Amino acid sequence: MMLPYDYTWMFGVTMVVAFADAYGIGANDVANSFATSVASGSLTLAQACIVACFTEFLGAFLLGANTADTIKGGILSVSRFADTPELLMLAMTCAICGSAAWVLFATSRGWPVSTTHSIVGAVLGVGIAAFGGNSINWGWKGVGQIICSWFLSPVMAGIISAIIYSITKYGILRQKDSVKWALRIIPAYFFFTTAIEAFYLIYKGAPGTSAAKMSVGVIVGIAFGIGGVFALFAIFFFCPWLKRRVVDREELKWYHIFVIPFVSYRAPKEIPAETRETISSSSSGKEYPTDIKDAEGGVVQTNETADLEPKKVSLKDKILNVLLRGIRKDVRNLENENVKSVHAAAEIYDSDVEYMFSFLQVITACMASFAHGSNDVSNAVGPLSSVFEIWKTAQVDLTNKVPVPLWILAYGGVAIDIGLATFGYKIIRVLGNNITLFTPTRGFSAELGAALTVLTCTKLGLPVSTTHCITGATAAVGLCNGKLSAVNWKMLAWCFSSWILTLPVAGTIAGLMFSFAAYAPALVK
């Protein structure tokens, strides 16, 4: 019979593999929130990583769940482990190993996979190994929902994103004076975007708090109020700042937005190329030979000056190159010969209008990341919390709920942020310009469409995956160019294949590990 604090070695192993699993979740899952923002040039990879560190942590600590499912997805009853809590510890350890192995491998290949489905698949494998196939819930409430989400999530997100982008395309981008139309309509975009995101955060992002007990009507009222505040901000601050900076070409900084009514006239200037990442020039092959300063204040030489003299690399630079390798990668992929034909098929619109949507896109990405932190960070460390609770109490909670201590949330949050900063470029590159060419209007439409899909389907009780949603939204926005060649179908096929492989591969790894540990010959003293 197990006693409290038995099998300490198993808890220690789980701590290590849980960090690896959370690292993979950061590299694969969190990258979804910022892929389109980085791909369109609205944020640099370094900026996205910094923002994510705050939004993920704030989401987890301010609105995060204080409990997590012991066995996620309801595919296996926790009561089967009631008399053998040590076996549940072993099962969760093996499940985390299986999930981490698959997520890290998929990330290394650039495959966006559902990390939730990965841990569910791993638990499925452990359940079959422990109790046989009949112990698994194969129906709609279990595995059936997961299979359905492979098709439902991308299709629903694609339809909604296509509608949002089409409204933007024909209502603003194709208008004769698109800049003027953008300045008129952007406040409405602010209202609907922030209202939708606020509703999502309040409705789904605060389990276990008073917000969870609010009626839908109250939540809608609060969301509309928040949307109204942002719309007024856009009317009186953001749009006047945009007009003066983009139309009048005044010398204004970003922080002037908040005091723009009191800022005197500034001399006109051209918006620097690095501010708007050459949205239109990317399709024409135009290059800027400007030297750009790196984060350390040195000069990064461009293709026209790099070969003129050898560059000595100091030990400090070598160390920084290793530590910052993940955020110095070229993830925009604009010069990739393999996708140039895909990018060439995309319609290019006024770069001034595209620039105006950068702020909206960043807001959407931040809120998506905040929502991810509030909902999914605790789920990422759920198995670790389960092992910790069993190790401490030697009992199985038959409610299938386990408390998540703040230190475990912080532990998982650190691993997630490190994963995004060091390995997230793989998924950002794929979900960005490797599937279709992204600009701020396209990225904004895809992100908002994916978030709205998750919200709607959750309310209707339909299974969805954020990874599948953003992938489907990306493809749909690409198809809005009116050409099949505007989408990289080969990459989409790899993505879909990885979704199907997630359950069996993660399950096989976890099941084999559990079988090896549980059924191996034991030394009896």
PDB file of N, CA and C in Angstrom, residues 22-31 413-425:
ATOM      1  N   ALA A  22       6.090  21.174 -21.275  1.00  0.00           N
ATOM      2  CA  ALA A  22       5.690  22.584 -21.295  1.00  0.00           C
ATOM      3  C   ALA A  22       6.562  23.382 -22.259  1.00  0.00           C
ATOM      4  N   TYR A  23       7.831  23.023 -22.351  1.00  0.00           N
ATOM      5  CA  TYR A  23       8.738  23.651 -23.322  1.00  0.00           C
ATOM      6  C   TYR A  23       8.208  23.435 -24.741  1.00  0.00           C
ATOM      7  N   GLY A  24       7.804  22.205 -25.021  1.00  0.00           N
ATOM      8  CA  GLY A  24       7.247  21.898 -26.335  1.00  0.00           C
ATOM      9  C   GLY A  24       5.938  22.627 -26.589  1.00  0.00           C
ATOM     10  N   ILE A  25       5.119  22.753 -25.554  1.00  0.00           N
ATOM     11  CA  ILE A  25       3.855  23.484 -25.691  1.00  0.00           C
ATOM     12  C   ILE A  25       4.128  24.950 -26.031  1.00  0.00           C
ATOM     13  N   GLY A  26       5.137  25.539 -25.388  1.00  0.00           N
ATOM     14  CA  GLY A  26       5.493  26.917 -25.712  1.00  0.00           C
ATOM     15  C   GLY A  26       5.975  27.067 -27.134  1.00  0.00           C
ATOM     16  N   ALA A  27       6.780  26.114 -27.578  1.00  0.00           N
ATOM     17  CA  ALA A  27       7.328  26.175 -28.930  1.00  0.00           C
ATOM     18  C   ALA A  27       6.276  25.914 -29.989  1.00  0.00           C
ATOM     19  N   ASN A  28       5.267  25.106 -29.673  1.00  0.00           N
ATOM     20  CA  ASN A  28       4.274  24.722 -30.680  1.00  0.00           C
ATOM     21  C   ASN A  28       2.953  25.458 -30.501  1.00  0.00           C
ATOM     22  N   ASP A  29       2.415  25.456 -29.302  1.00  0.00           N
ATOM     23  CA  ASP A  29       1.062  25.967 -29.072  1.00  0.00           C
ATOM     24  C   ASP A  29       1.027  27.481 -28.909  1.00  0.00           C
ATOM     25  N   VAL A  30       1.913  28.026 -28.075  1.00  0.00           N
ATOM     26  CA  VAL A  30       1.909  29.465 -27.842  1.00  0.00           C
ATOM     27  C   VAL A  30       2.309  30.214 -29.106  1.00  0.00           C
ATOM     28  N   ALA A  31       3.154  29.573 -29.921  1.00  0.00           N
ATOM     29  CA  ALA A  31       3.576  30.195 -31.176  1.00  0.00           C
ATOM     30  C   ALA A  31       2.391  30.495 -32.083  1.00  0.00           C
ATOM     31  N   GLY A 413       4.892  27.940 -16.671  1.00  0.00           N
ATOM     32  CA  GLY A 413       4.949  29.184 -17.424  1.00  0.00           C
ATOM     33  C   GLY A 413       6.348  29.530 -17.884  1.00  0.00           C
ATOM     34  N   VAL A 414       7.337  29.309 -17.017  1.00  0.00           N
ATOM     35  CA  VAL A 414       8.732  29.558 -17.395  1.00  0.00           C
ATOM     36  C   VAL A 414       9.141  28.648 -18.550  1.00  0.00           C
ATOM     37  N   ALA A 415       8.792  27.376 -18.450  1.00  0.00           N
ATOM     38  CA  ALA A 415       9.138  26.430 -19.511  1.00  0.00           C
ATOM     39  C   ALA A 415       8.469  26.808 -20.830  1.00  0.00           C
ATOM     40  N   ILE A 416       7.218  27.232 -20.760  1.00  0.00           N
ATOM     41  CA  ILE A 416       6.488  27.633 -21.965  1.00  0.00           C
ATOM     42  C   ILE A 416       7.149  28.841 -22.624  1.00  0.00           C
ATOM     43  N   ASP A 417       7.528  29.841 -21.824  1.00  0.00           N
ATOM     44  CA  ASP A 417       8.164  31.034 -22.377  1.00  0.00           C
ATOM     45  C   ASP A 417       9.526  30.713 -22.982  1.00  0.00           C
ATOM     46  N   ILE A 418      10.292  29.858 -22.313  1.00  0.00           N
ATOM     47  CA  ILE A 418      11.595  29.463 -22.862  1.00  0.00           C
ATOM     48  C   ILE A 418      11.401  28.707 -24.173  1.00  0.00           C
ATOM     49  N   GLY A 419      10.399  27.847 -24.219  1.00  0.00           N
ATOM     50  CA  GLY A 419      10.127  27.102 -25.443  1.00  0.00           C
ATOM     51  C   GLY A 419       9.798  28.009 -26.606  1.00  0.00           C
ATOM     52  N   LEU A 420       8.976  29.025 -26.361  1.00  0.00           N
ATOM     53  CA  LEU A 420       8.629  29.965 -27.427  1.00  0.00           C
ATOM     54  C   LEU A 420       9.851  30.743 -27.895  1.00  0.00           C
ATOM     55  N   ALA A 421      10.667  31.203 -26.939  1.00  0.00           N
ATOM     56  CA  ALA A 421      11.805  32.052 -27.280  1.00  0.00           C
ATOM     57  C   ALA A 421      12.906  31.299 -28.005  1.00  0.00           C
ATOM     58  N   THR A 422      13.090  30.025 -27.709  1.00  0.00           N
ATOM     59  CA  THR A 422      14.216  29.284 -28.281  1.00  0.00           C
ATOM     60  C   THR A 422      13.848  28.367 -29.436  1.00  0.00           C
ATOM     61  N   PHE A 423      12.591  27.928 -29.497  1.00  0.00           N
ATOM     62  CA  PHE A 423      12.217  26.935 -30.506  1.00  0.00           C
ATOM     63  C   PHE A 423      10.928  27.290 -31.242  1.00  0.00           C
ATOM     64  N   GLY A 424      10.282  28.379 -30.829  1.00  0.00           N
ATOM     65  CA  GLY A 424       9.001  28.736 -31.424  1.00  0.00           C
ATOM     66  C   GLY A 424       9.088  29.187 -32.862  1.00  0.00           C
ATOM     67  N   TYR A 425      10.291  29.579 -33.307  1.00  0.00           N
ATOM     68  CA  TYR A 425      10.439  30.069 -34.680  1.00  0.00           C
ATOM     69  C   TYR A 425      10.052  29.028 -35.719  1.00  0.00           C
TER      70      TYR A 425
END
